[in-house]
Short mmCIF file of C-alpha atoms in Angstrom, two decimals:
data_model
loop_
_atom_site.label_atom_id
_atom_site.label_comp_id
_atom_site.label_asym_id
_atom_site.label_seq_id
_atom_site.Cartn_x
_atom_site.Cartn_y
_atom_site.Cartn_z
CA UNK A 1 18.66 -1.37 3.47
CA UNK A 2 20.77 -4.44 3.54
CA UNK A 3 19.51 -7.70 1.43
CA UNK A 4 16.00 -8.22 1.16
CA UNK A 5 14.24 -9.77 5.03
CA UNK A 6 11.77 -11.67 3.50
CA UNK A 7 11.63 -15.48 3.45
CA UNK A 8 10.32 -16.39 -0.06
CA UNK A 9 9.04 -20.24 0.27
CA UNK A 10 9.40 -22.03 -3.12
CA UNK A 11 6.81 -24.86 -3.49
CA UNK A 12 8.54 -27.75 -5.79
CA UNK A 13 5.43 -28.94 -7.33
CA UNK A 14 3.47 -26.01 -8.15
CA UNK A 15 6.40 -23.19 -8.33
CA UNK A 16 3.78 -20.96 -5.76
CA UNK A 17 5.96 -18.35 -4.17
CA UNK A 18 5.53 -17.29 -0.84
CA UNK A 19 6.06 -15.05 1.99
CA UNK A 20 4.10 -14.64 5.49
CA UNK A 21 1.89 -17.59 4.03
CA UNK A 22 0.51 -15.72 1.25
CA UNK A 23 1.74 -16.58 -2.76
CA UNK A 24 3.59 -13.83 -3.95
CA UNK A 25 4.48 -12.62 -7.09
CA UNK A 26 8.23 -11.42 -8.23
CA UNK A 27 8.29 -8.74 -10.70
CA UNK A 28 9.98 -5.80 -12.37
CA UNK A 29 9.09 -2.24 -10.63
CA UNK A 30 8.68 -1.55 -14.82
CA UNK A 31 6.12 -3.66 -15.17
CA UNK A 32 3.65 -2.14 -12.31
CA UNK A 33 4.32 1.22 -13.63
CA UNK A 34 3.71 0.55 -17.38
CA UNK A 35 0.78 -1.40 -16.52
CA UNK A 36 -0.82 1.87 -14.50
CA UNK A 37 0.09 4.18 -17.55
CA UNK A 38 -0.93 2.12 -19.88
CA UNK A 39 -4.73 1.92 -17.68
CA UNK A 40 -4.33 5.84 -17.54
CA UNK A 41 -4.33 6.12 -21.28
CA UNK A 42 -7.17 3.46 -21.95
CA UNK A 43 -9.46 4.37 -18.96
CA UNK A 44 -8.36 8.47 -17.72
CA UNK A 45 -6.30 8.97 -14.22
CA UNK A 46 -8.95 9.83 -12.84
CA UNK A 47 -10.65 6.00 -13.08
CA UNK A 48 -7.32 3.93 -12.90
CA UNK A 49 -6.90 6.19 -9.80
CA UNK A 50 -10.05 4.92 -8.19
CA UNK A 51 -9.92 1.54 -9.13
CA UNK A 52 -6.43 1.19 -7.96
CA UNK A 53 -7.65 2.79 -4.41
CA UNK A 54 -10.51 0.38 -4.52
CA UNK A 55 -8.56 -2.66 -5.20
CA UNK A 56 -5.15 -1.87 -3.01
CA UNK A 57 -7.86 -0.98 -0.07
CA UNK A 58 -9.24 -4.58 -0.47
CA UNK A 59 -6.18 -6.10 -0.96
CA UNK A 60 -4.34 -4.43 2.36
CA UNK A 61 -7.48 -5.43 4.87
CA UNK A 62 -7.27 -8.96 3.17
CA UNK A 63 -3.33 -8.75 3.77
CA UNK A 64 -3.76 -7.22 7.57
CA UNK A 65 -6.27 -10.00 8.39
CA UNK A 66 -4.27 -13.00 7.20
CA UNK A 67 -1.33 -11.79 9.40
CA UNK A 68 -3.35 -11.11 11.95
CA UNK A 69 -4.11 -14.46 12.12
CA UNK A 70 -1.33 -16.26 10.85
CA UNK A 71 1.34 -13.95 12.60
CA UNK A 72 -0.94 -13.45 15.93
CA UNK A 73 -0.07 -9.24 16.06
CA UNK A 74 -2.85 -6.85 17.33
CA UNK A 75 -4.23 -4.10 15.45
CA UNK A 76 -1.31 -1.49 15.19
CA UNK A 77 1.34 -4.33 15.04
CA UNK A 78 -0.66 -5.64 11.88
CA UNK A 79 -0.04 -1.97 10.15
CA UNK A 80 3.41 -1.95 11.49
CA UNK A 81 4.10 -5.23 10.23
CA UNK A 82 2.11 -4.85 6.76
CA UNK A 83 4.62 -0.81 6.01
CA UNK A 84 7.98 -3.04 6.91
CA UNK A 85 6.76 -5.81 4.60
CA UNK A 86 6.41 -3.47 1.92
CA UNK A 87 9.64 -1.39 2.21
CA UNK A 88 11.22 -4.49 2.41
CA UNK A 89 9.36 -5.76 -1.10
CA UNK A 90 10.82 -2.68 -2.85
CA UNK A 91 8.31 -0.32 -3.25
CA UNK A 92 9.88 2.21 -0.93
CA UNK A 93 11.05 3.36 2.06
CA UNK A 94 7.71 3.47 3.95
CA UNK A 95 7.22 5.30 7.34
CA UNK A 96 4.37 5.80 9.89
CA UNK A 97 4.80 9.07 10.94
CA UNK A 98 2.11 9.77 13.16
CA UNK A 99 -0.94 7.58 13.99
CA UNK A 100 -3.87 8.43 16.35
CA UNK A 101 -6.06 5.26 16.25
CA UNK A 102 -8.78 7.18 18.50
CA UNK A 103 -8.97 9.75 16.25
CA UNK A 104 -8.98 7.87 12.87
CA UNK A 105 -5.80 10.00 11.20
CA UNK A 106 -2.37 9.14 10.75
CA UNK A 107 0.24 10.30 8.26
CA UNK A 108 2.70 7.96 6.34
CA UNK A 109 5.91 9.30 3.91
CA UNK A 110 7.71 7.25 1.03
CA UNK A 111 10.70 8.12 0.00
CA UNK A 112 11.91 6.50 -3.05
CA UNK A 113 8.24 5.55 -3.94
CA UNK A 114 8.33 2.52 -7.07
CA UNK A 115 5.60 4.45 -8.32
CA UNK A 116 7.09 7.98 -8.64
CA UNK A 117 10.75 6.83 -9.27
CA UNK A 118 8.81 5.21 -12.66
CA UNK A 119 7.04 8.36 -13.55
CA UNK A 120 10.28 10.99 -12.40
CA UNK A 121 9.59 14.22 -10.77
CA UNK A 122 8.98 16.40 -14.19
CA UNK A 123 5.25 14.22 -13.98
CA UNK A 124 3.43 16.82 -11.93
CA UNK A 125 1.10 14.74 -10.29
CA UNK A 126 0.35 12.48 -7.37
CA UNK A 127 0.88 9.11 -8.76
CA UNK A 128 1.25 6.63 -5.88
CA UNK A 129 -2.49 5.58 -6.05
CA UNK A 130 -1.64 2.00 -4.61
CA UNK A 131 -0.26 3.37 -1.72
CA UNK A 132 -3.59 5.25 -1.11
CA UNK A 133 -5.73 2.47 -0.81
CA UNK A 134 -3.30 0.19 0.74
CA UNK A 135 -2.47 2.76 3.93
CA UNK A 136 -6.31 3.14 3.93
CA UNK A 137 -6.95 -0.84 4.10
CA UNK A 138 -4.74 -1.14 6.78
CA UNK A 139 -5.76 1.78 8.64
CA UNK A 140 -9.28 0.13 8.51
CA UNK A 141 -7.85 -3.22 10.12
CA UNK A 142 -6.69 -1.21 12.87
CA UNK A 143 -10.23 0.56 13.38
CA UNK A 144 -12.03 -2.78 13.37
CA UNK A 145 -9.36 -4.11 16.29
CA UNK A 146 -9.65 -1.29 18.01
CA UNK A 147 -13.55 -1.58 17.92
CA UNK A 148 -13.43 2.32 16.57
CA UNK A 149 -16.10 3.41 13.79
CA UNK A 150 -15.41 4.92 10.70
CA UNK A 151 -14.46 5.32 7.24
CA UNK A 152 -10.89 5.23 6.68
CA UNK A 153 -9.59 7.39 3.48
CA UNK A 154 -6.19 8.15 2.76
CA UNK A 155 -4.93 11.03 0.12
CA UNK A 156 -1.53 11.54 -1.44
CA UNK A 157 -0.65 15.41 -0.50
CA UNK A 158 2.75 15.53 -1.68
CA UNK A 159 4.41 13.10 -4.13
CA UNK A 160 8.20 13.03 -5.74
CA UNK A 161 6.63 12.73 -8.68
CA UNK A 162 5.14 15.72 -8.51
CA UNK A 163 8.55 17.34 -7.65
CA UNK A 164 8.00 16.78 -3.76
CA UNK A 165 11.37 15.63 -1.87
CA UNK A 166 9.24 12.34 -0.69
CA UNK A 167 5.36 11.34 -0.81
CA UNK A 168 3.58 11.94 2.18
CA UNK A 169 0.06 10.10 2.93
CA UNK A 170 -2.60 11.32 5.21
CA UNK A 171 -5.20 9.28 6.42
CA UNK A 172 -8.46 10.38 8.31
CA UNK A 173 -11.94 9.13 8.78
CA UNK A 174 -14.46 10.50 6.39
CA UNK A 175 -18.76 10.71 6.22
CA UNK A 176 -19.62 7.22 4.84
CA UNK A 177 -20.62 9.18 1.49
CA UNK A 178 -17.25 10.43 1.01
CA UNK A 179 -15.41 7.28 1.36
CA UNK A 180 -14.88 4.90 -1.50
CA UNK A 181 -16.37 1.87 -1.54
CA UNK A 182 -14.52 -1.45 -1.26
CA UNK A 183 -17.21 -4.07 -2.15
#
């Protein structure tokens, strides 16, 4: 990928970066990935995973429904939209593979994930966890547009850091008490 594709809005007074209409924040890949080991040591994978699904979820419907409205796209052009956005921020190459809206599944691969370039392959374990809950919180935007019901949950089945050759995502629609909750 050439030079970065997103505009990055400077305001003078405040210093408030941002892109689409929403402040950003630029930042070392190092930083995101210390921050989620460090979590794992204080709190267990097993937590930091959860809350990171929890919080990426919230934060990609919030995402998907500000560009809805501020970028007028439909359901599926939101999700489009929301994977180019975040190649394009650095945190991979991200791909919709396969997406059945009617059905509630999709799958989604990242190569060169941030997340599992930090950790390298000799980790042995899924650690994308943002990606999770993101592909899940935008999967749920498209639901709502599309007026279908259902619980949207997304799980890491293969990961580079983990020895894969890329990290592939598959979402599907789950019983309401499987599902995490977002509130």
């Amino acid at each position: 990928m050439p030079a970065p594709e997103v505009q990055i809005d400077v305001e003078a007074e405040t210093g408030i970066w941002r892109t689409d209409g929403l402040p950003m924040v630029y930042t070392p890949r190092l930083f995101l990935v210390n921050m989620q080991r460090a979590m794992e040591e204080a709190m267990g994978e097993g937590a930091v995973r959860d809350m990171l699904y929890r919080s990426s979820e919230r934060s990609a419907v919030q995402w998907c429904r500000h560009q809805a409205a501020e970028q007028g796209l439909g359901g599926e052009e939101v999700l489009r939209h929301y994977i180019r956005r975040m190649s394009q921020r650095g945190f991979g190459q991200v791909e919709l593979a396969a997406l059945d809206v009617a059905a509630g599944t999709g799958t989604l691969l990242v190569r060169h994930s941030a997340f599992a370039l930090g950790y390298g392959p000799e980790t042995g374990r899924a650690v994308c966890h943002i990606f999770t809950g993101s592909f899940a919180g935008g999967m749920r935007h498209v639901l709502e547009a599309a007026g279908v019901a259902g619980e949207p949950v997304c799980e890491e089945v293969e990961c580079a850091a983990a020895g894969a050759s890329l990290c592939r995502f598959e979402l599907r629609l789950a019983a309401m008490a499987e599902a995490p909750p977002i509130g």
